């Protein structure tokens, strides 16, 4: 090969926007607002599937039959309990640490307690334990007693139960489960890409999940659901929405919960979540001001910028209405997305090539070292 060919680089756009860097059979989001998991539309899954069925689908590529589902349910439920040594590590962290930081540390520490298990065992273990860690690390931080998962409850019910200490109403658990389904997978989002980079080095699943959590934390990614709720509480009144958007845009600020790398018309998950928010408020006979506020902000952003609301914008008020503490919003996202991360980890490892792109060097060349006394 000639030197010229060797040094030729393909210049990718900033943020790899619009670049396909791998093939996947897991999920696909499209600019027109469609989203499929393994060939099934998100609308179909939201209407008909349970969290566990969807997790099985995302992990193994097809919907489970009854025997497979029963086995998967018991495999997950039997692995939800977390070893006391992990809780000891959480207890040593500062009490004001953010729950997502605590979760990242806890997930990483699972890597040293679970290390002797077979890879399939490790995956199920980290996925099942994530929900327990989300709830119980927050309980430790806020001085509450630990709650053990209840093996009679579904994944969504268990998570709500461990967070609140109360067995959830059926309709609350149903709505929460839909949000978990929406958060499970989203093709090559920043955290799943991060997971694939780690997987490509053939590091273990705990390292990949810990890296996924680190990427998820950022306000441009998973951190946006918490940020969106803080904004909704700040704006408060639907009548203040137009002024808030105008001021924020004039100040060059991004409005949390809006915009998406792929969706430019609408985010199908946000559209469904908006419907669920309305239903939930009605079922609870609550004032619909929160819904009207979201709707007003959404309309204003569309009118001014043609930027649609994303999932985080509507998942946040749904969680708020379910009385979930705001600092848990991003960790809850992680408790579901971990299933998508594992699917990406496995897909990467199955047909692996080290992910190691290049950078175009634009710094100085030909500099000569001078001893410190001469600088
Ligand atoms: N508020 C105001 N303007 C926005 C917003 C927003 N939320 N989002 C995008 N824009 C504008 C940008 O300023 C940019 O304008 P310009 O072309 O005049 O510079 C244009 O729309 C394109 O935006 P980019 O940031 O370049 O789009 P990108 O695809 O890189 O970013 C992102 C997508 C990061 C999600 C962005 O829309 C954003 O920062 N949103 C707020 C954070 C957020 O809600 N994140 C959650 C993502 S969804 C999820 O994790 C489930």
Coordinates of C-alpha atoms and ligand atoms in Angstrom, one line a residue:
X1 CA 0.0 0.0 0.0
X2 CA 1.3 3.5 -0.9
X3 CA 2.2 5.9 1.9
X4 CA -0.4 8.4 0.5
X5 CA -3.2 5.7 0.8
X6 CA -2.0 4.8 4.3
X7 CA -2.3 8.3 5.6
X8 CA -5.6 9.1 4.0
X9 CA -8.3 9.8 6.5
X10 CA -12.0 9.9 6.2
X11 CA -13.1 13.1 7.9
X12 CA -16.2 12.6 10.0
X13 CA -18.5 15.5 10.9
X14 CA -18.4 16.8 14.5
X15 CA -20.1 14.6 17.0
X16 CA -20.2 11.8 14.2
X17 CA -23.6 13.3 13.2
X18 CA -25.2 11.4 10.4
X19 CA -22.3 8.8 10.3
X20 CA -23.1 5.1 10.5
X21 CA -20.3 3.5 12.4
X22 CA -21.6 0.0 12.8
X23 CA -24.4 -2.4 11.9
X24 CA -27.0 -3.3 14.5
X25 CA -30.1 -5.5 14.7
X26 CA -31.2 -4.1 18.1
X27 CA -33.0 -0.8 17.4
X28 CA -33.5 2.0 14.9
X29 CA -34.7 5.6 15.4
X30 CA -35.5 7.6 12.3
X31 CA -35.8 11.3 11.6
X32 CA -39.6 10.9 10.8
X33 CA -40.3 10.0 14.5
X34 CA -40.3 6.2 14.2
X35 CA -38.6 3.9 16.5
X36 CA -38.3 0.1 16.4
X37 CA -36.8 -2.4 18.8
X38 CA -35.8 -5.6 17.0
X39 CA -38.4 -4.9 14.3
X40 CA -41.4 -4.0 16.6
X41 CA -42.6 -0.4 16.7
X42 CA -42.4 1.4 20.0
X43 CA -46.2 2.1 19.8
X44 CA -46.9 -1.6 19.6
X45 CA -44.6 -2.5 22.5
X46 CA -45.9 0.4 24.6
X47 CA -49.5 -0.8 24.1
X48 CA -49.0 -4.5 24.5
X49 CA -45.7 -5.6 26.0
X50 CA -44.4 -5.9 29.6
X51 CA -41.0 -4.5 30.6
X52 CA -39.7 -8.1 31.0
X53 CA -40.9 -9.1 27.5
X54 CA -39.3 -6.0 26.0
X55 CA -36.1 -6.7 27.9
X56 CA -36.0 -10.2 26.6
X57 CA -36.7 -9.0 23.1
X58 CA -33.9 -6.4 23.2
X59 CA -31.4 -8.8 24.8
X60 CA -32.1 -12.0 22.7
X61 CA -33.7 -10.7 19.5
X62 CA -37.2 -12.2 19.7
X63 CA -40.2 -12.0 22.0
X64 CA -40.2 -14.8 24.5
X65 CA -42.7 -17.7 24.5
X66 CA -44.4 -18.4 27.9
X67 CA -41.7 -20.8 29.1
X68 CA -38.9 -18.5 28.1
X69 CA -40.7 -15.5 29.8
X70 CA -41.3 -17.4 33.0
X71 CA -37.7 -18.5 33.1
X72 CA -36.4 -15.0 32.3
X73 CA -38.7 -13.5 35.0
X74 CA -37.3 -15.8 37.7
X75 CA -33.8 -15.4 36.5
X76 CA -34.1 -11.6 36.9
X77 CA -36.0 -11.7 40.2
X78 CA -33.6 -14.2 41.8
X79 CA -30.7 -11.9 41.0
X80 CA -32.0 -8.6 42.3
X81 CA -30.6 -8.9 45.8
X82 CA -27.4 -6.9 46.3
X83 CA -24.6 -8.1 48.5
X84 CA -24.1 -6.2 51.8
X85 CA -20.5 -5.4 50.8
X86 CA -21.8 -3.1 48.0
X87 CA -24.0 -1.3 50.5
X88 CA -21.0 -0.8 52.7
X89 CA -19.2 1.0 49.9
X90 CA -22.3 3.2 49.3
X91 CA -22.4 4.0 53.0
X92 CA -18.9 5.4 52.8
X93 CA -19.7 7.9 50.1
X94 CA -20.6 11.5 51.1
X95 CA -24.3 11.9 51.9
X96 CA -24.7 14.7 49.4
X97 CA -23.3 12.7 46.5
X98 CA -25.6 12.7 43.5
X99 CA -27.5 9.3 43.1
X100 CA -26.1 8.8 39.6
X101 CA -22.6 9.1 41.0
X102 CA -23.4 6.6 43.8
X103 CA -25.0 4.3 41.3
X104 CA -21.9 4.4 39.1
X105 CA -19.7 3.6 42.0
X106 CA -22.0 0.7 43.1
X107 CA -22.2 -0.7 39.6
X108 CA -18.4 -0.6 39.4
X109 CA -18.0 -2.4 42.7
X110 CA -20.3 -5.2 41.5
X111 CA -17.5 -6.0 39.1
X112 CA -15.3 -7.1 41.9
X113 CA -17.9 -9.1 43.8
X114 CA -19.4 -10.9 40.8
X115 CA -16.2 -11.4 38.9
X116 CA -16.2 -15.2 39.0
X117 CA -19.6 -15.7 37.4
X118 CA -19.9 -16.8 33.7
X119 CA -20.5 -13.8 31.3
X120 CA -24.3 -14.6 30.8
X121 CA -24.6 -14.8 34.6
X122 CA -22.8 -11.5 35.0
X123 CA -25.1 -9.7 32.5
X124 CA -28.3 -10.9 34.2
X125 CA -26.8 -10.0 37.6
X126 CA -25.8 -6.5 36.7
X127 CA -29.2 -5.8 34.9
X128 CA -31.3 -7.2 37.8
X129 CA -29.3 -5.5 40.5
X130 CA -29.3 -2.0 38.9
X131 CA -32.9 -1.5 39.9
X132 CA -32.2 -2.5 43.5
X133 CA -29.2 -0.2 43.6
X134 CA -31.1 2.7 42.2
X135 CA -33.6 2.5 45.0
X136 CA -31.5 1.4 47.9
X137 CA -28.5 3.7 47.2
X138 CA -30.9 6.6 47.4
X139 CA -32.4 5.2 50.6
X140 CA -29.0 4.9 52.2
X141 CA -28.2 8.5 51.1
X142 CA -31.4 9.8 52.6
X143 CA -31.1 7.8 55.9
X144 CA -33.9 5.3 55.1
X145 CA -33.9 1.6 55.7
X146 CA -33.0 -0.8 52.9
X147 CA -35.9 -2.5 51.1
X148 CA -35.3 -5.9 49.7
X149 CA -36.9 -6.6 46.3
X150 CA -40.2 -8.6 46.5
X151 CA -40.0 -11.6 44.1
X152 CA -43.8 -11.5 43.6
X153 CA -43.6 -8.1 41.9
X154 CA -42.8 -7.2 38.4
X155 CA -39.6 -5.3 37.5
X156 CA -41.5 -2.0 37.3
X157 CA -43.5 -2.6 40.5
X158 CA -40.4 -3.7 42.4
X159 CA -38.5 -0.5 41.4
X160 CA -41.4 1.7 42.5
X161 CA -41.9 -0.3 45.7
X162 CA -38.2 -0.1 46.7
X163 CA -38.2 3.6 46.0
X164 CA -41.3 4.5 47.9
X165 CA -41.6 1.7 50.4
X166 CA -45.3 1.2 49.3
X167 CA -46.7 -1.4 46.9
X168 CA -47.8 0.7 43.8
X169 CA -51.3 1.1 42.4
X170 CA -51.7 -1.0 39.3
X171 CA -52.2 2.0 37.0
X172 CA -49.1 3.8 38.4
X173 CA -47.0 0.7 37.8
X174 CA -48.5 0.4 34.3
X175 CA -47.5 4.0 33.4
X176 CA -44.1 3.7 35.0
X177 CA -43.5 0.5 33.1
X178 CA -44.2 2.3 29.8
X179 CA -41.6 4.9 30.6
X180 CA -39.1 2.2 31.4
X181 CA -39.8 0.5 28.1
X182 CA -39.1 3.9 26.3
X183 CA -35.9 4.3 28.2
X184 CA -34.6 0.8 27.4
X185 CA -33.0 1.2 24.1
X186 CA -32.2 3.8 21.5
X187 CA -29.6 2.5 19.0
X188 CA -26.3 4.4 19.0
X189 CA -27.0 7.0 21.7
X190 CA -24.0 8.4 23.5
X191 CA -24.0 5.9 26.4
X192 CA -24.6 2.8 24.2
X193 CA -21.8 4.0 21.9
X194 CA -19.6 4.3 25.0
X195 CA -20.5 0.8 26.0
X196 CA -19.5 -0.5 22.6
X197 CA -16.2 1.3 22.7
X198 CA -15.4 -0.4 26.1
X199 CA -16.8 -3.8 24.8
X200 CA -14.5 -3.5 21.7
X201 CA -11.4 -3.6 24.1
X202 CA -12.9 -6.9 25.4
X203 CA -13.2 -5.5 28.9
X204 CA -15.9 -7.1 31.1
X205 CA -19.6 -6.0 31.2
X206 CA -19.2 -4.2 34.6
X207 CA -16.6 -1.9 33.1
X208 CA -18.8 -1.3 30.1
X209 CA -21.9 -0.6 32.2
X210 CA -19.9 1.7 34.5
X211 CA -18.7 3.7 31.4
X212 CA -22.3 3.8 30.1
X213 CA -23.4 5.3 33.4
X214 CA -20.7 7.9 33.2
X215 CA -21.9 8.9 29.7
X216 CA -25.5 8.9 30.7
X217 CA -25.0 11.3 33.6
X218 CA -24.4 14.3 31.3
X219 CA -27.2 17.0 30.9
X220 CA -27.1 16.5 27.2
X221 CA -28.1 12.8 27.6
X222 CA -29.7 11.1 30.6
X223 CA -29.2 14.0 33.0
X224 CA -31.9 15.9 30.9
X225 CA -34.9 14.4 32.7
X226 CA -33.9 15.8 36.0
X227 CA -33.0 19.1 34.4
X228 CA -36.4 19.2 32.7
X229 CA -38.3 18.8 35.9
X230 CA -36.3 21.5 37.6
X231 CA -37.2 23.8 34.7
X232 CA -40.9 22.9 35.0
X233 CA -40.8 23.7 38.7
X234 CA -39.1 27.0 37.9
X235 CA -41.5 28.1 35.2
X236 CA -44.5 26.8 37.2
X237 CA -47.3 28.6 35.3
X238 CA -48.4 27.8 31.8
X239 CA -48.8 31.6 31.2
X240 CA -45.1 32.1 31.9
X241 CA -44.0 29.5 29.3
X242 CA -43.8 31.9 26.3
X243 CA -41.7 34.4 28.3
X244 CA -39.5 31.7 29.7
X245 CA -38.7 30.3 26.2
X246 CA -38.2 33.8 24.8
X247 CA -35.7 34.8 27.5
X248 CA -33.8 31.5 27.4
X249 CA -33.4 31.6 23.7
X250 CA -32.5 35.3 23.7
X251 CA -29.8 34.4 26.3
X252 CA -28.5 31.6 24.1
X253 CA -29.6 28.9 26.5
X254 CA -30.6 25.5 25.5
X255 CA -34.0 24.4 26.9
X256 CA -33.7 21.1 28.6
X257 CA -35.9 18.3 27.3
X258 CA -36.0 19.7 23.7
X259 CA -34.1 18.7 20.6
X260 CA -32.6 15.4 19.5
X261 CA -29.9 14.2 17.2
X262 CA -32.2 12.0 15.2
X263 CA -35.8 13.2 15.7
X264 CA -36.5 16.5 14.0
X265 CA -40.3 16.3 13.8
X266 CA -41.3 14.5 17.0
X267 CA -40.0 11.9 19.5
X268 CA -42.5 9.1 19.5
X269 CA -41.7 8.3 23.1
X270 CA -42.4 11.9 24.1
X271 CA -45.7 11.8 22.2
X272 CA -46.9 8.7 24.1
X273 CA -45.6 10.0 27.4
X274 CA -47.6 13.2 26.9
X275 CA -50.7 11.1 26.6
X276 CA -49.8 9.1 29.7
X277 CA -49.2 12.2 31.7
X278 CA -52.7 13.5 30.8
X279 CA -54.2 10.1 31.7
X280 CA -52.3 9.9 34.9
X281 CA -53.3 13.3 36.1
X282 CA -57.0 12.5 35.3
X283 CA -56.9 9.2 37.0
X284 CA -55.5 10.8 40.1
X285 CA -58.0 13.6 39.8
X286 CA -55.2 16.1 40.0
X287 CA -55.0 19.6 38.6
X288 CA -53.8 19.5 35.0
X289 CA -51.6 22.6 35.3
X290 CA -48.4 20.5 34.9
X291 CA -49.8 19.1 31.6
X292 CA -50.8 22.6 30.4
X293 CA -47.4 23.9 31.3
X294 CA -45.6 21.2 29.3
X295 CA -48.0 21.7 26.4
X296 CA -47.4 25.5 26.4
X297 CA -43.6 25.1 26.5
X298 CA -43.8 22.5 23.7
X299 CA -45.9 24.7 21.5
X300 CA -43.7 27.7 22.1
X301 CA -40.5 25.8 21.2
X302 CA -42.1 24.4 18.1
X303 CA -43.4 27.8 17.0
X304 CA -40.1 29.6 17.6
X305 CA -37.5 27.0 16.7
X306 CA -39.2 24.0 15.2
X307 CA -37.5 21.9 17.9
X308 CA -39.6 19.0 19.3
X309 CA -39.8 17.9 22.9
X310 CA -37.9 14.7 23.7
X311 CA -38.6 11.8 26.0
X312 CA -37.0 13.4 29.0
X313 CA -39.3 16.3 28.8
X314 CA -42.4 14.2 29.3
X315 CA -40.9 11.3 31.4
X316 CA -40.0 13.9 34.0
X317 CA -43.5 15.1 34.8
X318 CA -44.8 11.5 34.7
X319 CA -42.2 10.6 37.3
X320 CA -43.1 13.7 39.3
X321 CA -46.8 12.8 39.3
X322 CA -45.8 9.3 40.5
X323 CA -44.1 11.1 43.4
X324 CA -40.6 9.8 42.5
X325 CA -37.8 12.0 44.0
X326 CA -36.2 14.1 41.3
X327 CA -32.6 13.0 41.8
X328 CA -33.7 9.5 40.9
X329 CA -34.9 10.3 37.4
X330 CA -31.5 9.7 35.7
X331 CA -30.7 6.6 37.8
X332 CA -34.2 5.2 36.8
X333 CA -33.2 5.8 33.1
X334 CA -30.1 3.7 33.8
X335 CA -32.1 0.8 35.5
X336 CA -33.8 0.3 32.1
X337 CA -31.1 1.3 29.6
X338 CA -28.7 -1.3 31.2
X339 CA -30.7 -3.9 29.2
X340 CA -29.9 -2.0 25.9
X341 CA -26.3 -1.6 27.0
X342 CA -25.9 -5.3 27.5
X343 CA -27.5 -6.0 24.0
X344 CA -25.0 -3.6 22.5
X345 CA -22.1 -5.1 24.5
X346 CA -23.0 -8.6 23.1
X347 CA -23.5 -7.4 19.6
X348 CA -20.1 -5.7 19.6
X349 CA -18.2 -8.6 21.1
X350 CA -19.8 -11.1 18.7
X351 CA -18.3 -9.4 15.6
X352 CA -15.6 -7.4 17.2
X353 CA -13.1 -4.9 15.9
X354 CA -11.3 -2.6 18.3
X355 CA -13.0 0.9 18.1
X356 CA -10.0 3.1 17.6
X357 CA -10.6 6.0 15.2
X358 CA -8.1 8.7 14.4
X359 CA -7.9 12.4 15.0
X360 CA -6.7 15.1 12.6
X361 CA -3.8 16.7 14.3
X362 CA -4.0 20.5 14.2
X363 CA -1.4 21.4 16.8
X364 CA 2.1 22.6 16.3
X365 CA 4.9 20.5 14.9
X366 CA 8.7 20.6 15.0
X367 CA 9.0 22.2 18.5
X368 CA 12.3 21.5 20.3
X369 CA 12.5 20.7 24.0
X370 CA 14.1 23.4 26.2
X371 CA 15.1 22.7 29.9
X372 CA 12.7 24.2 32.4
X373 CA 15.2 26.9 33.5
X374 CA 15.1 28.3 29.9
X375 CA 11.3 28.4 29.6
Ligands
LIG1 N1 -32.9 24.5 23.2 C1 -32.6 25.5 22.3 N2 -31.9 25.3 21.1 C2 -31.7 24.0 20.8 C3 -32.0 22.9 21.6 C4 -32.6 23.2 22.9 N3 -32.9 22.2 23.7 N4 -31.6 21.8 21.1 C5 -31.0 22.1 19.9 N5 -31.1 23.5 19.7 C6 -30.6 24.2 18.6 C7 -29.1 24.3 18.7 O1 -28.7 25.5 19.4 C8 -28.6 24.4 17.3 O2 -28.9 25.7 16.8 P1 -27.9 26.4 15.8 O3 -27.9 25.5 14.5 O4 -28.5 27.7 15.5 O5 -26.5 26.4 16.4 C9 -29.6 23.5 16.6 O6 -30.8 23.5 17.4 C10 -29.1 22.1 16.5 O7 -28.7 21.6 17.8 P2 -27.5 20.7 18.1 O8 -27.2 20.9 19.6 O9 -26.4 21.0 17.2 O10 -28.0 19.3 17.9 P3 -27.4 18.0 18.4 O11 -27.9 16.9 17.5 O12 -25.9 18.1 18.4 O13 -27.8 17.9 19.9 C11 -29.1 17.6 21.8 C12 -28.9 17.2 20.3 C13 -27.7 17.5 22.5 C14 -30.1 16.6 22.4 C15 -29.6 19.0 21.9 O14 -30.8 19.1 21.3 C16 -29.7 19.5 23.4 O15 -28.7 20.0 23.9 N6 -30.9 19.4 24.0 C17 -31.1 19.7 25.4 C18 -30.6 18.6 26.3 C19 -31.6 17.4 26.2 O16 -32.8 17.5 26.3 N7 -31.0 16.2 26.1 C20 -31.8 14.9 26.1 C21 -31.6 14.2 24.8 S1 -32.8 12.9 24.6 C22 -32.4 11.7 25.7 O17 -31.3 11.5 26.2 C23 -33.5 10.6 26.1

